[in-house]
Each structure stands twice: as C-alpha cells, then as structure tokens.
Amino acid sequence: MSSHGAALPMLSRKCKGLTGEAHVPGDKSISHRSLILGAMSVGETRITGLLEGQDVLDTGRAMRAFGAEVEDLGQGNWRVYGVGVGGFTEPDNVIDCGNSGTGVRLIMGAMATTDMTATFTGDASLNSRPMARVTDPLALFGARAYGRRGGRLPMTIVGAADAAPVQYTVPVPSAQVKSAVLLAALNARGESQVIEREATRDHTERMLAGFGATIETEETAEGRIIRLQGQPELKAQDITVPRDPSSAAFPVCAAIITEGSDVLVPNIGLNPTRAGLFTTLIEMGADLTYENLREEGGEPVADLRAKFSPNLKGIEVPPARAASMIDEYPVLSVVAAFAEGRTEMHGVKELRVKESDRIDAMAKGLRAAGVTVDEGEDWWAVEGRGHGNVTGGATVESRLDHRIAMSFLILGMASEQPMQVDDGGPIATSFPIFESLMGGLGAIIERV
Ligand code: S3P
C-alpha cells in the first residue's frame, strides 16, 4: 500500500538494451542535512541540486515547523533562513516525517537539547522502525522520550534545557544515530565525543565543519572518535548537493545485467563511506569504469560508465564493506541473480530494520522470480543463475520501500518474464524521476 493515496502497481519487461546518459538526482543524505544544518545556522543558506523526493520535502516541512524559513526557488534551488543553534521554536503540530528514518532521527537529535516538546510520527513503515537507538543516547543529554509502542513512533520528545555534553559509543553501525547525537551535541555545553567502531557515512561531520563547527575525527584502533565543541555559531552556507550514488546504483546495475547496454552516469560522488557497491560490482567482473575521476568539494567524483557484463561471477562481500553500501544490497542481490555462482553477503542485520526487512522482502521476491536465496539473521546468499536464466514473471510486494520497488523493476529489465511490483509509489521518496530516467535509457516500465 502506498503511504500517500492509492497503490501504484508497476511492471517492467525485458528491453533491448539501455543506452545514453543518466542524470540522477541529488544525494538524499546530503539533502536532509543541508536543510537541517541550514535551519540551525545563522543567515541564508542556498542549496543547489536538492533532492526533491518526498523524504526530503518532509524534512523541509519539519524545519518550517521548528521556525526556519524554507523556500523553494525552483529547479532544485532552495533557500533556508536559519534560526541558529538552540533557536528552534516549539512546533504547533505533530511532525510527520513520512517514510524517512533519516529525517525523523536527525530532527529528533536536532531538537533534543532545546527546551521544547515535539511529537513525531510517520507512515506505517517508519512507525514500525526502532527509535530507541536514537532516544537512548538523547536521554544522556537529559531529553526524555514518551511513547506507547515500545520504542516506535509516534513518540514525544521533551528536550533538555541546558544540556551537558556526552561521550557515546554508537552500538550499531548507523550514520543516523551518530548524526542524531552530533546534532544534539551542538546545543550542549562543552565537548561531546561520539565513537563509532565501524566507519559510516561521514556527511554530518564534513558538513558541520563546513558550517563552521569545531569538529575533529581521530582514527584509532578502537574506531573513530569524533569530538564536537558545543554551542558554536553555525554560519549559513552555499551548498551544491552532489548526485546520489545510491540512486546511481539503479541505472548502473540495470546496464550491467541488460544485454546491449552502455550507460554513462555523470558526476557521482565516490566518498569511500558510500561507494562499496561499485567496488563489489567490479570484483564480480562488471564492466564498470570511473571516467574523468576528479575531486570536487574535497570529495572524489567520477562519471560512471556501466556496460552489459555477460560474465559476472558470485563473490563473498566482506562484512567490513557493509556500511559503505548498506542501501545497495537489494539491487546487488538482483545483479547476483544474473551472475554465475553464489554471492554471499555477511554482517548485514541492519538490513532488517530499514524501510522494510530488506533481506526478507528481496528473498521472497527473488524466489518468486525463480532464484534460490538462503538467509540467516545477519547474512544472506543468492545462487546466481547466469545471464539468460532468470525467470522473473512474478508480482512482488514493495512494502513501502522505494529500494525494493526499484530493485525488482530493474530485475524485470533482464529477466525472461516481466516483473511487477504491487506499489511503485514509494519510489518518489528518493528517486521521483526513476520511471522517466530509466524510460529515457530504453527501459520498458508500465503502470498497470
Ligand atoms: C543514512 C544512513 C543509513 C542509510 C539511510 C541514510 C543517512 O542508515 O540506510 O538511507 O543519511 O545517515 P543508518 O545510518 O541507520 O544505517
């Protein structure tokens, strides 16, 4: 079922090959952070290339509810007039973050050290996801969380006035938890420390430094220690949002499995905390190259060229790589179905608490498409059938999960029979132009 209105069943059928350029939208993680940090800074932040997906729009609406001015200037250009660290005003109404775990967790952090109360909710997917991983560390600052659903939304957060700094080791590899703690630490007195044992995406740290916070990261044998000085005056910035490697994954993987394909996906950030999928595809024998490799805004960027790759082989994806490709396992499992041999993915239990249980959703759908999948709590494995042998011909549930819907539509581009998803509506949360962009490359996607 779709979160906003009626379900949107979609079907994708075998096509002749994907060719051309795929200009994917702005990065979702950086888009959320641009709006939130813009709202917490003083002055006018200008954002170019913002992802105008529903998740990010919901965060923009939330920032308005906390007192910031957020204005759509058209064509991906936005203006945020911030209220400064500690400057949020109490919202008049419940904050609905829709489908977005990133949105709600970061915003809870951002308001948790101000003297105010806010109530958060979301759609059925978001309201089933764990929030104690954020409210537990926020309690160390003195914030209190109330809810009646065992650490699930809806929840009310009573922020801490005059919060003391904290030292916190993040117990799960989660950039959302790390970021929630860092955003809360902004309005605490003195230095907070956040320690992560496994490196997760570091956009919050990089962007906080860009907005003028005093923040440093030390790599140690035990992990990364991030030190942030509280109560800085964040200064408004001009931000150009890079294109999203997690969205690039879809045209890249589609080209790799679809005979006759040659697709260029320009301007993709290759921040090592995000680029694990591309390394994995190359290890599997994919014809994927980085063209025009360069540095922009301190981050590696390249144009990705992906071509049909008939000789893919199954591999074991190392658990240490999981955080750098956590959102890409669903589409990787689709590529794995077209490889020769078994692809094993370990250290991935976080996949069970995403927009859906992504191991369960993909395993069920892949099996319905004729692919053998084994799974355990923290791992799964796909038995590749080789090119030309993936049956397809199934209707699968997208479970309010954009990446599940897109992954099965990609499968249908190269399977023998079409693939149908019961609801493509959630795709609009992160990749609203998916249908037209893939159609422009030659994909056949139909609304049914
Ligand atoms: C995100 C972090 C990841 C990722 C999500 C976006 C972020 O979640 O799955 O899509 O922007 O910080 P976790 O941090 O919970 O792993």
CSV table of C-alpha atoms and ligand atoms in Angstrom, one decimal:
chain,number,residue,atom,x,y,z
A,1,MET,CA,0.0,0.0,0.0
A,2,SER,CA,1.2,3.5,-0.8
A,3,SER,CA,1.7,6.0,2.1
A,4,HIS,CA,0.1,8.8,0.1
A,5,GLY,CA,-3.0,7.7,-1.8
A,6,ALA,CA,-3.7,4.6,-3.8
A,7,ALA,CA,-1.2,1.9,-4.6
A,8,LEU,CA,0.6,2.3,-7.9
A,9,PRO,CA,1.3,-1.1,-9.5
A,10,MET,CA,4.2,-1.1,-12.0
A,11,LEU,CA,5.6,-3.6,-14.3
A,12,SER,CA,8.9,-3.8,-16.1
A,13,ARG,CA,9.7,-6.1,-19.0
A,14,LYS,CA,12.8,-7.2,-20.9
A,15,CYS,CA,14.2,-4.5,-23.1
A,16,LYS,CA,16.7,-4.3,-25.9
A,17,GLY,CA,19.5,-2.6,-24.0
A,18,LEU,CA,19.9,0.6,-22.1
A,19,THR,CA,21.9,3.4,-23.6
A,20,GLY,CA,22.6,7.1,-23.0
A,21,GLU,CA,23.2,9.3,-20.0
A,22,ALA,CA,21.5,9.0,-16.7
A,23,HIS,CA,21.4,12.2,-14.7
A,24,VAL,CA,20.4,11.0,-11.3
A,25,PRO,CA,19.0,13.4,-8.6
A,26,GLY,CA,20.8,14.9,-5.6
A,27,ASP,CA,22.1,12.9,-2.7
A,28,LYS,CA,19.4,12.1,-0.2
A,29,SER,CA,21.6,12.1,2.9
A,30,ILE,CA,23.2,15.4,2.0
A,31,SER,CA,19.9,17.0,1.1
A,32,HIS,CA,18.4,16.2,4.5
A,33,ARG,CA,21.5,17.6,6.2
A,34,SER,CA,21.5,20.7,4.1
A,35,LEU,CA,18.0,21.6,5.2
A,36,ILE,CA,18.6,20.8,8.9
A,37,LEU,CA,22.0,22.5,9.2
A,38,GLY,CA,20.7,25.4,7.2
A,39,ALA,CA,17.9,25.7,9.7
A,40,MET,CA,20.4,25.5,12.6
A,41,SER,CA,22.7,28.2,11.3
A,42,VAL,CA,22.5,31.9,11.2
A,43,GLY,CA,21.6,33.6,7.9
A,44,GLU,CA,20.7,32.4,4.5
A,45,THR,CA,21.8,29.0,3.2
A,46,ARG,CA,21.4,28.5,-0.6
A,47,ILE,CA,21.1,24.9,-1.8
A,48,THR,CA,21.5,23.8,-5.4
A,49,GLY,CA,20.6,20.4,-6.6
A,50,LEU,CA,18.5,19.4,-3.6
A,51,LEU,CA,16.8,16.1,-4.0
A,52,GLU,CA,13.1,16.9,-4.2
A,53,GLY,CA,12.0,13.5,-3.1
A,54,GLN,CA,9.2,13.2,-0.6
A,55,ASP,CA,11.6,12.3,2.3
A,56,VAL,CA,13.5,15.5,1.9
A,57,LEU,CA,10.3,17.6,1.3
A,58,ASP,CA,9.0,16.2,4.7
A,59,THR,CA,12.3,17.4,6.4
A,60,GLY,CA,11.8,20.8,4.8
A,61,ARG,CA,8.3,21.0,6.2
A,62,ALA,CA,9.6,20.0,9.6
A,63,MET,CA,12.2,22.7,9.6
A,64,ARG,CA,9.5,25.2,8.9
A,65,ALA,CA,7.5,23.8,11.8
A,66,PHE,CA,10.6,24.5,14.0
A,67,GLY,CA,10.7,28.1,12.9
A,68,ALA,CA,13.2,28.2,9.9
A,69,GLU,CA,12.2,29.7,6.6
A,70,VAL,CA,12.5,27.1,3.8
A,71,GLU,CA,11.7,28.3,0.3
A,72,ASP,CA,11.6,26.5,-3.0
A,73,LEU,CA,13.2,28.8,-5.6
A,74,GLY,CA,12.5,26.3,-8.4
A,75,GLN,CA,14.7,23.9,-10.4
A,76,GLY,CA,16.3,22.3,-7.4
A,77,ASN,CA,17.3,25.6,-5.9
A,78,TRP,CA,16.3,26.2,-2.3
A,79,ARG,CA,16.8,28.9,0.3
A,80,VAL,CA,16.8,28.3,4.1
A,81,TYR,CA,16.9,31.1,6.5
A,82,GLY,CA,18.1,29.6,9.7
A,83,VAL,CA,17.3,30.3,13.4
A,84,GLY,CA,20.7,29.3,14.8
A,85,VAL,CA,21.8,26.6,17.2
A,86,GLY,CA,19.3,26.4,20.1
A,87,GLY,CA,17.0,28.8,18.1
A,88,PHE,CA,14.2,26.3,17.2
A,89,THR,CA,10.6,27.3,18.3
A,90,GLU,CA,8.2,24.6,19.6
A,91,PRO,CA,6.1,23.2,16.7
A,92,ASP,CA,2.3,23.7,16.9
A,93,ASN,CA,1.6,20.4,15.5
A,94,VAL,CA,2.8,16.8,15.2
A,95,ILE,CA,5.8,16.4,13.0
A,96,ASP,CA,5.1,13.8,10.3
A,97,CYS,CA,8.3,12.5,8.7
A,98,GLY,CA,6.5,10.3,6.3
A,99,ASN,CA,8.8,7.4,5.2
A,100,SER,CA,12.1,8.9,6.3
A,101,GLY,CA,14.2,7.3,9.1
A,102,THR,CA,17.0,9.8,8.3
A,103,GLY,CA,14.6,12.7,8.6
A,104,VAL,CA,13.0,11.8,11.9
A,105,ARG,CA,16.2,10.6,13.6
A,106,LEU,CA,18.2,13.6,12.7
A,107,ILE,CA,15.4,16.0,13.6
A,108,MET,CA,14.9,14.3,17.0
A,109,GLY,CA,18.6,14.9,17.6
A,110,ALA,CA,18.5,18.5,16.4
A,111,MET,CA,15.6,19.4,18.8
A,112,ALA,CA,16.6,17.2,21.8
A,113,THR,CA,18.8,19.8,23.5
A,114,THR,CA,16.4,22.7,23.3
A,115,ASP,CA,13.7,23.5,25.9
A,116,MET,CA,10.7,22.3,24.0
A,117,THR,CA,8.4,19.4,23.3
A,118,ALA,CA,7.7,17.8,19.9
A,119,THR,CA,5.7,14.8,18.8
A,120,PHE,CA,6.9,12.7,15.8
A,121,THR,CA,5.1,10.2,13.6
A,122,GLY,CA,5.4,8.7,10.1
A,123,ASP,CA,3.9,6.2,7.7
A,124,ALA,CA,3.3,2.5,8.6
A,125,SER,CA,6.9,1.7,7.6
A,126,LEU,CA,8.5,4.4,9.7
A,127,ASN,CA,6.2,3.7,12.6
A,128,SER,CA,7.5,0.1,12.7
A,129,ARG,CA,11.2,1.0,12.9
A,130,PRO,CA,13.3,1.2,16.0
A,131,MET,CA,13.8,4.6,17.6
A,132,ALA,CA,15.3,3.6,21.0
A,133,ARG,CA,18.7,3.6,19.2
A,134,VAL,CA,18.3,7.4,19.0
A,135,THR,CA,16.2,8.2,22.1
A,136,ASP,CA,18.7,6.2,24.4
A,137,PRO,CA,21.7,8.4,23.6
A,138,LEU,CA,19.4,11.5,23.6
A,139,ALA,CA,18.5,10.6,27.2
A,140,LEU,CA,22.1,11.1,28.2
A,141,PHE,CA,21.7,14.8,27.3
A,142,GLY,CA,18.6,14.9,29.5
A,143,ALA,CA,16.0,14.6,26.8
A,144,ARG,CA,13.0,12.4,27.6
A,145,ALA,CA,11.1,10.2,25.1
A,146,TYR,CA,7.5,9.1,25.6
A,147,GLY,CA,5.6,6.7,23.5
A,148,ARG,CA,3.4,3.7,24.0
A,149,ARG,CA,4.7,1.5,21.2
A,150,GLY,CA,7.9,0.0,22.6
A,151,GLY,CA,10.4,2.4,21.2
A,152,ARG,CA,8.4,3.0,18.0
A,153,LEU,CA,6.7,6.2,16.7
A,154,PRO,CA,4.6,8.0,17.4
A,155,MET,CA,6.8,9.5,20.2
A,156,THR,CA,7.1,12.7,22.0
A,157,ILE,CA,10.5,14.1,22.9
A,158,VAL,CA,10.8,16.6,25.7
A,159,GLY,CA,14.1,18.4,25.0
A,160,ALA,CA,16.7,19.1,27.6
A,161,ALA,CA,17.3,22.7,28.6
A,162,ASP,CA,20.9,23.5,29.4
A,163,ALA,CA,22.2,20.1,28.3
A,164,ALA,CA,25.6,18.8,29.4
A,165,PRO,CA,27.9,17.2,26.8
A,166,VAL,CA,28.1,13.4,26.4
A,167,GLN,CA,30.5,10.7,25.5
A,168,TYR,CA,28.7,8.0,23.5
A,169,THR,CA,29.8,4.9,21.6
A,170,VAL,CA,27.3,4.1,18.9
A,171,PRO,CA,26.3,0.4,19.4
A,172,VAL,CA,25.2,-0.2,15.8
A,173,PRO,CA,26.8,0.9,12.6
A,174,SER,CA,24.4,3.8,11.9
A,175,ALA,CA,25.1,7.2,10.5
A,176,GLN,CA,21.7,8.2,11.5
A,177,VAL,CA,22.4,7.5,15.2
A,178,LYS,CA,25.8,9.1,15.0
A,179,SER,CA,24.3,12.2,13.4
A,180,ALA,CA,21.4,12.5,15.8
A,181,VAL,CA,23.9,12.6,18.7
A,182,LEU,CA,26.1,15.1,16.9
A,183,LEU,CA,23.2,17.4,16.2
A,184,ALA,CA,22.0,17.2,19.8
A,185,ALA,CA,25.6,17.9,20.9
A,186,LEU,CA,25.5,21.2,19.0
A,187,ASN,CA,23.5,22.8,21.7
A,188,ALA,CA,25.2,21.1,24.7
A,189,ARG,CA,27.8,22.9,26.8
A,190,GLY,CA,31.4,21.9,26.0
A,191,GLU,CA,32.9,19.0,24.1
A,192,SER,CA,30.9,15.9,23.2
A,193,GLN,CA,32.5,12.7,21.9
A,194,VAL,CA,30.9,10.2,19.6
A,195,ILE,CA,32.8,7.0,19.0
A,196,GLU,CA,32.0,4.6,16.2
A,197,ARG,CA,33.6,1.2,15.8
A,198,GLU,CA,32.8,0.9,12.1
A,199,ALA,CA,33.0,3.9,9.8
A,200,THR,CA,29.6,5.0,8.5
A,201,ARG,CA,28.9,7.8,6.0
A,202,ASP,CA,30.5,11.0,7.3
A,203,HIS,CA,28.4,13.7,5.7
A,204,THR,CA,27.4,15.2,9.0
A,205,GLU,CA,31.0,15.6,10.2
A,206,ARG,CA,32.1,17.1,6.9
A,207,MET,CA,29.1,19.4,6.7
A,208,LEU,CA,29.3,20.5,10.3
A,209,ALA,CA,33.0,21.6,9.6
A,210,GLY,CA,31.8,23.4,6.5
A,211,PHE,CA,29.2,25.3,8.6
A,212,GLY,CA,31.9,26.4,10.9
A,213,ALA,CA,31.6,24.0,13.9
A,214,THR,CA,34.8,22.8,15.6
A,215,ILE,CA,34.8,19.1,14.9
A,216,GLU,CA,37.6,16.6,14.5
A,217,THR,CA,37.8,12.9,13.9
A,218,GLU,CA,40.6,10.7,15.2
A,219,GLU,CA,41.1,7.2,13.7
A,220,THR,CA,42.1,4.8,16.5
A,221,ALA,CA,42.5,1.0,16.8
A,222,GLU,CA,39.0,1.0,18.6
A,223,GLY,CA,37.3,3.1,15.8
A,224,ARG,CA,36.7,6.7,15.0
A,225,ILE,CA,36.5,9.2,17.8
A,226,ILE,CA,34.6,12.4,16.8
A,227,ARG,CA,34.9,15.4,19.0
A,228,LEU,CA,32.5,18.3,18.7
A,229,GLN,CA,32.5,21.6,20.6
A,230,GLY,CA,29.0,22.6,21.7
A,231,GLN,CA,27.2,25.8,21.1
A,232,PRO,CA,29.0,27.1,18.0
A,233,GLU,CA,27.5,29.8,15.8
A,234,LEU,CA,26.9,27.9,12.6
A,235,LYS,CA,27.3,30.1,9.6
A,236,ALA,CA,24.9,29.8,6.6
A,237,GLN,CA,26.5,28.2,3.5
A,238,ASP,CA,26.1,27.9,-0.2
A,239,ILE,CA,25.7,24.1,-0.9
A,240,THR,CA,25.8,22.2,-4.1
A,241,VAL,CA,24.4,18.8,-3.5
A,242,PRO,CA,26.3,16.1,-5.3
A,243,ARG,CA,24.3,13.4,-7.2
A,244,ASP,CA,23.3,10.3,-5.2
A,245,PRO,CA,25.5,7.2,-5.5
A,246,SER,CA,22.6,5.2,-4.1
A,247,SER,CA,20.3,6.3,-6.9
A,248,ALA,CA,23.1,5.9,-9.5
A,249,ALA,CA,23.2,2.2,-8.4
A,250,PHE,CA,19.9,1.6,-10.2
A,251,PRO,CA,20.9,2.6,-13.8
A,252,VAL,CA,24.4,1.2,-13.2
A,253,CYS,CA,23.1,-2.3,-12.2
A,254,ALA,CA,20.4,-2.2,-14.8
A,255,ALA,CA,23.0,-1.6,-17.5
A,256,ILE,CA,25.3,-4.4,-16.2
A,257,ILE,CA,22.6,-7.1,-16.4
A,258,THR,CA,20.8,-5.9,-19.6
A,259,GLU,CA,22.2,-7.2,-22.9
A,260,GLY,CA,23.3,-4.4,-25.3
A,261,SER,CA,23.7,-1.7,-22.6
A,262,ASP,CA,26.1,1.2,-22.3
A,263,VAL,CA,25.1,3.9,-19.9
A,264,LEU,CA,27.0,6.9,-18.6
A,265,VAL,CA,26.0,8.2,-15.1
A,266,PRO,CA,27.8,11.5,-14.7
A,267,ASN,CA,29.0,13.3,-11.6
A,268,ILE,CA,28.7,10.6,-8.9
A,269,GLY,CA,30.3,11.2,-5.5
A,270,LEU,CA,32.7,8.3,-4.6
A,271,ASN,CA,33.1,9.1,-0.9
A,272,PRO,CA,34.6,5.9,0.4
A,273,THR,CA,31.8,5.7,3.1
A,274,ARG,CA,29.3,5.3,0.2
A,275,ALA,CA,31.0,3.6,-2.7
A,276,GLY,CA,31.1,0.0,-1.6
A,277,LEU,CA,28.7,-1.2,-4.3
A,278,PHE,CA,30.9,-0.1,-7.1
A,279,THR,CA,33.9,-1.9,-5.7
A,280,THR,CA,31.8,-5.0,-5.3
A,281,LEU,CA,30.4,-4.9,-8.8
A,282,ILE,CA,34.0,-4.6,-10.2
A,283,GLU,CA,35.0,-7.6,-8.1
A,284,MET,CA,32.1,-9.5,-9.7
A,285,GLY,CA,33.5,-8.8,-13.1
A,286,ALA,CA,31.2,-6.0,-14.1
A,287,ASP,CA,32.3,-3.7,-16.9
A,288,LEU,CA,32.1,-0.6,-14.8
A,289,THR,CA,34.7,2.2,-15.1
A,290,TYR,CA,35.3,5.5,-13.5
A,291,GLU,CA,35.7,8.2,-16.2
A,292,ASN,CA,37.0,11.7,-15.6
A,293,LEU,CA,37.9,10.9,-11.9
A,294,ARG,CA,38.4,14.2,-10.1
A,295,GLU,CA,38.0,15.9,-6.8
A,296,GLU,CA,35.1,18.3,-6.0
A,297,GLY,CA,34.5,20.0,-2.7
A,298,GLY,CA,37.1,17.7,-1.1
A,299,GLU,CA,35.3,14.5,-2.3
A,300,PRO,CA,36.2,12.1,-5.1
A,301,VAL,CA,33.8,12.4,-8.0
A,302,ALA,CA,33.6,10.4,-11.3
A,303,ASP,CA,31.4,9.7,-14.3
A,304,LEU,CA,30.4,6.1,-14.1
A,305,ARG,CA,30.3,4.1,-17.3
A,306,ALA,CA,28.4,0.8,-17.0
A,307,LYS,CA,28.1,-1.8,-19.8
A,308,PHE,CA,26.4,-5.1,-20.2
A,309,SER,CA,28.6,-7.6,-18.4
A,310,PRO,CA,27.9,-11.2,-19.5
A,311,ASN,CA,30.5,-12.9,-17.3
A,312,LEU,CA,29.6,-11.9,-13.8
A,313,LYS,CA,30.7,-14.2,-11.0
A,314,GLY,CA,29.3,-14.6,-7.5
A,315,ILE,CA,31.6,-13.4,-4.7
A,316,GLU,CA,31.7,-13.1,-0.9
A,317,VAL,CA,31.0,-9.5,0.0
A,318,PRO,CA,33.1,-8.7,3.1
A,319,PRO,CA,31.2,-7.6,6.2
A,320,ALA,CA,33.6,-4.6,6.7
A,321,ARG,CA,32.2,-3.2,3.5
A,322,ALA,CA,28.6,-3.3,4.7
A,323,ALA,CA,28.2,0.2,6.0
A,324,SER,CA,29.5,1.7,2.7
A,325,MET,CA,26.8,0.0,0.7
A,326,ILE,CA,24.0,-0.7,3.1
A,327,ASP,CA,21.3,0.7,0.9
A,328,GLU,CA,22.6,-1.1,-2.2
A,329,TYR,CA,22.2,-4.7,-1.1
A,330,PRO,CA,18.8,-5.1,-2.6
A,331,VAL,CA,19.9,-4.1,-6.1
A,332,LEU,CA,23.2,-6.0,-5.6
A,333,SER,CA,21.1,-9.2,-5.0
A,334,VAL,CA,19.5,-8.6,-8.3
A,335,VAL,CA,22.9,-8.4,-10.1
A,336,ALA,CA,23.9,-11.5,-8.1
A,337,ALA,CA,20.9,-13.4,-9.6
A,338,PHE,CA,22.5,-12.9,-13.1
A,339,ALA,CA,26.0,-14.0,-12.0
A,340,GLU,CA,27.5,-17.5,-12.2
A,341,GLY,CA,27.8,-18.9,-8.7
A,342,ARG,CA,26.9,-17.8,-5.2
A,343,THR,CA,27.1,-14.3,-3.8
A,344,GLU,CA,27.2,-14.2,0.0
A,345,MET,CA,26.6,-11.1,2.0
A,346,HIS,CA,27.5,-11.1,5.7
A,347,GLY,CA,27.3,-8.6,8.5
A,348,VAL,CA,24.1,-7.1,7.2
A,349,LYS,CA,21.5,-7.4,10.0
A,350,GLU,CA,20.8,-3.7,9.8
A,351,LEU,CA,19.0,-4.5,6.5
A,352,ARG,CA,16.2,-6.0,8.6
A,353,VAL,CA,15.3,-2.6,10.1
A,354,LYS,CA,15.3,-0.4,7.0
A,355,GLU,CA,12.1,0.9,5.3
A,356,SER,CA,11.3,-2.9,5.3
A,357,ASP,CA,13.1,-6.0,6.3
A,358,ARG,CA,15.1,-5.9,3.1
A,359,ILE,CA,16.5,-9.4,3.4
A,360,ASP,CA,13.0,-10.9,3.7
A,361,ALA,CA,11.5,-8.7,1.0
A,362,MET,CA,14.2,-9.4,-1.5
A,363,ALA,CA,14.5,-13.1,-0.7
A,364,LYS,CA,10.7,-13.7,-1.1
A,365,GLY,CA,10.6,-11.7,-4.4
A,366,LEU,CA,13.7,-13.3,-5.8
A,367,ARG,CA,12.4,-16.8,-5.0
A,368,ALA,CA,9.1,-15.9,-6.7
A,369,ALA,CA,11.3,-14.9,-9.8
A,370,GLY,CA,13.0,-18.4,-9.8
A,371,VAL,CA,16.2,-17.5,-7.8
A,372,THR,CA,17.4,-19.5,-4.8
A,373,VAL,CA,18.1,-17.4,-1.8
A,374,ASP,CA,19.4,-18.6,1.7
A,375,GLU,CA,19.3,-16.4,4.7
A,376,GLY,CA,20.1,-16.0,8.4
A,377,GLU,CA,19.6,-13.2,10.8
A,378,ASP,CA,22.9,-11.4,9.8
A,379,TRP,CA,23.5,-12.8,6.3
A,380,TRP,CA,22.0,-13.9,3.0
A,381,ALA,CA,23.2,-15.6,-0.1
A,382,VAL,CA,21.9,-15.6,-3.7
A,383,GLU,CA,22.5,-18.5,-6.1
A,384,GLY,CA,23.3,-16.9,-9.4
A,385,ARG,CA,21.5,-18.4,-12.4
A,386,GLY,CA,23.7,-16.8,-15.0
A,387,HIS,CA,22.6,-14.5,-17.8
A,388,GLY,CA,19.5,-15.6,-19.7
A,389,ASN,CA,18.3,-17.9,-17.0
A,390,VAL,CA,16.5,-15.7,-14.6
A,391,THR,CA,12.8,-16.5,-15.0
A,392,GLY,CA,11.0,-13.4,-13.5
A,393,GLY,CA,7.3,-13.5,-14.1
A,394,ALA,CA,6.2,-12.6,-10.5
A,395,THR,CA,4.3,-9.9,-8.7
A,396,VAL,CA,6.1,-8.8,-5.6
A,397,GLU,CA,5.4,-6.6,-2.6
A,398,SER,CA,7.4,-3.3,-2.3
A,399,ARG,CA,6.4,-3.0,1.4
A,400,LEU,CA,6.5,0.9,1.4
A,401,ASP,CA,10.2,0.5,0.5
A,402,HIS,CA,11.5,2.5,-2.5
A,403,ARG,CA,14.6,0.4,-2.9
A,404,ILE,CA,12.7,-2.8,-3.0
A,405,ALA,CA,10.3,-1.5,-5.7
A,406,MET,CA,13.2,-0.2,-7.9
A,407,SER,CA,15.3,-3.3,-7.4
A,408,PHE,CA,12.5,-5.6,-8.8
A,409,LEU,CA,11.8,-3.2,-11.7
A,410,ILE,CA,15.5,-3.5,-12.6
A,411,LEU,CA,15.3,-7.3,-12.4
A,412,GLY,CA,12.4,-7.2,-14.9
A,413,MET,CA,14.5,-5.4,-17.5
A,414,ALA,CA,16.7,-8.5,-17.9
A,415,SER,CA,14.6,-11.5,-16.7
A,416,GLU,CA,12.8,-13.7,-19.2
A,417,GLN,CA,9.3,-12.7,-18.0
A,418,PRO,CA,8.2,-9.3,-16.7
A,419,MET,CA,8.3,-8.3,-13.0
A,420,GLN,CA,5.5,-6.5,-11.4
A,421,VAL,CA,5.6,-4.6,-8.1
A,422,ASP,CA,2.3,-4.0,-6.2
A,423,ASP,CA,3.2,-0.4,-5.4
A,424,GLY,CA,5.8,1.8,-7.1
A,425,GLY,CA,4.5,4.9,-5.2
A,426,PRO,CA,7.4,4.8,-2.6
A,427,ILE,CA,9.9,5.3,-5.3
A,428,ALA,CA,9.0,9.0,-5.1
A,429,THR,CA,10.6,9.2,-1.6
A,430,SER,CA,14.2,9.1,-3.0
A,431,PHE,CA,14.1,8.9,-6.8
A,432,PRO,CA,11.0,10.7,-8.2
A,433,ILE,CA,12.3,10.7,-11.8
A,434,PHE,CA,13.2,7.0,-11.8
A,435,GLU,CA,10.5,6.0,-14.3
A,436,SER,CA,11.2,8.7,-16.8
A,437,LEU,CA,15.0,8.4,-16.4
A,438,MET,CA,15.0,4.7,-16.9
A,439,GLY,CA,12.5,5.0,-19.8
A,440,GLY,CA,14.8,7.5,-21.4
A,441,LEU,CA,17.6,4.9,-21.4
A,442,GLY,CA,15.3,2.4,-23.1
A,443,ALA,CA,13.7,0.6,-20.2
A,444,ILE,CA,10.1,-0.6,-20.5
A,445,ILE,CA,8.2,0.3,-17.3
A,446,GLU,CA,4.4,0.3,-17.4
A,447,ARG,CA,1.8,1.4,-14.9
A,448,VAL,CA,-0.7,-1.4,-14.7
B,1,S3P,C1,21.5,7.4,6.1
B,1,S3P,C2,22.1,6.4,6.8
B,1,S3P,C3,21.8,5.0,6.6
B,1,S3P,C4,21.0,4.7,5.3
B,1,S3P,C5,20.0,5.8,5.1
B,1,S3P,C6,20.5,7.2,5.1
B,1,S3P,C7,21.9,8.8,6.5
B,1,S3P,O1,21.0,4.5,7.7
B,1,S3P,O2,20.5,3.4,5.3
B,1,S3P,O3,19.3,5.5,3.8
B,1,S3P,O4,21.6,9.7,5.7
B,1,S3P,O5,22.5,9.0,7.5
B,1,S3P,P1,21.7,4.0,9.0
B,1,S3P,O6,22.5,5.1,9.5
B,1,S3P,O7,20.6,3.8,10.0
B,1,S3P,O8,22.4,2.8,8.7
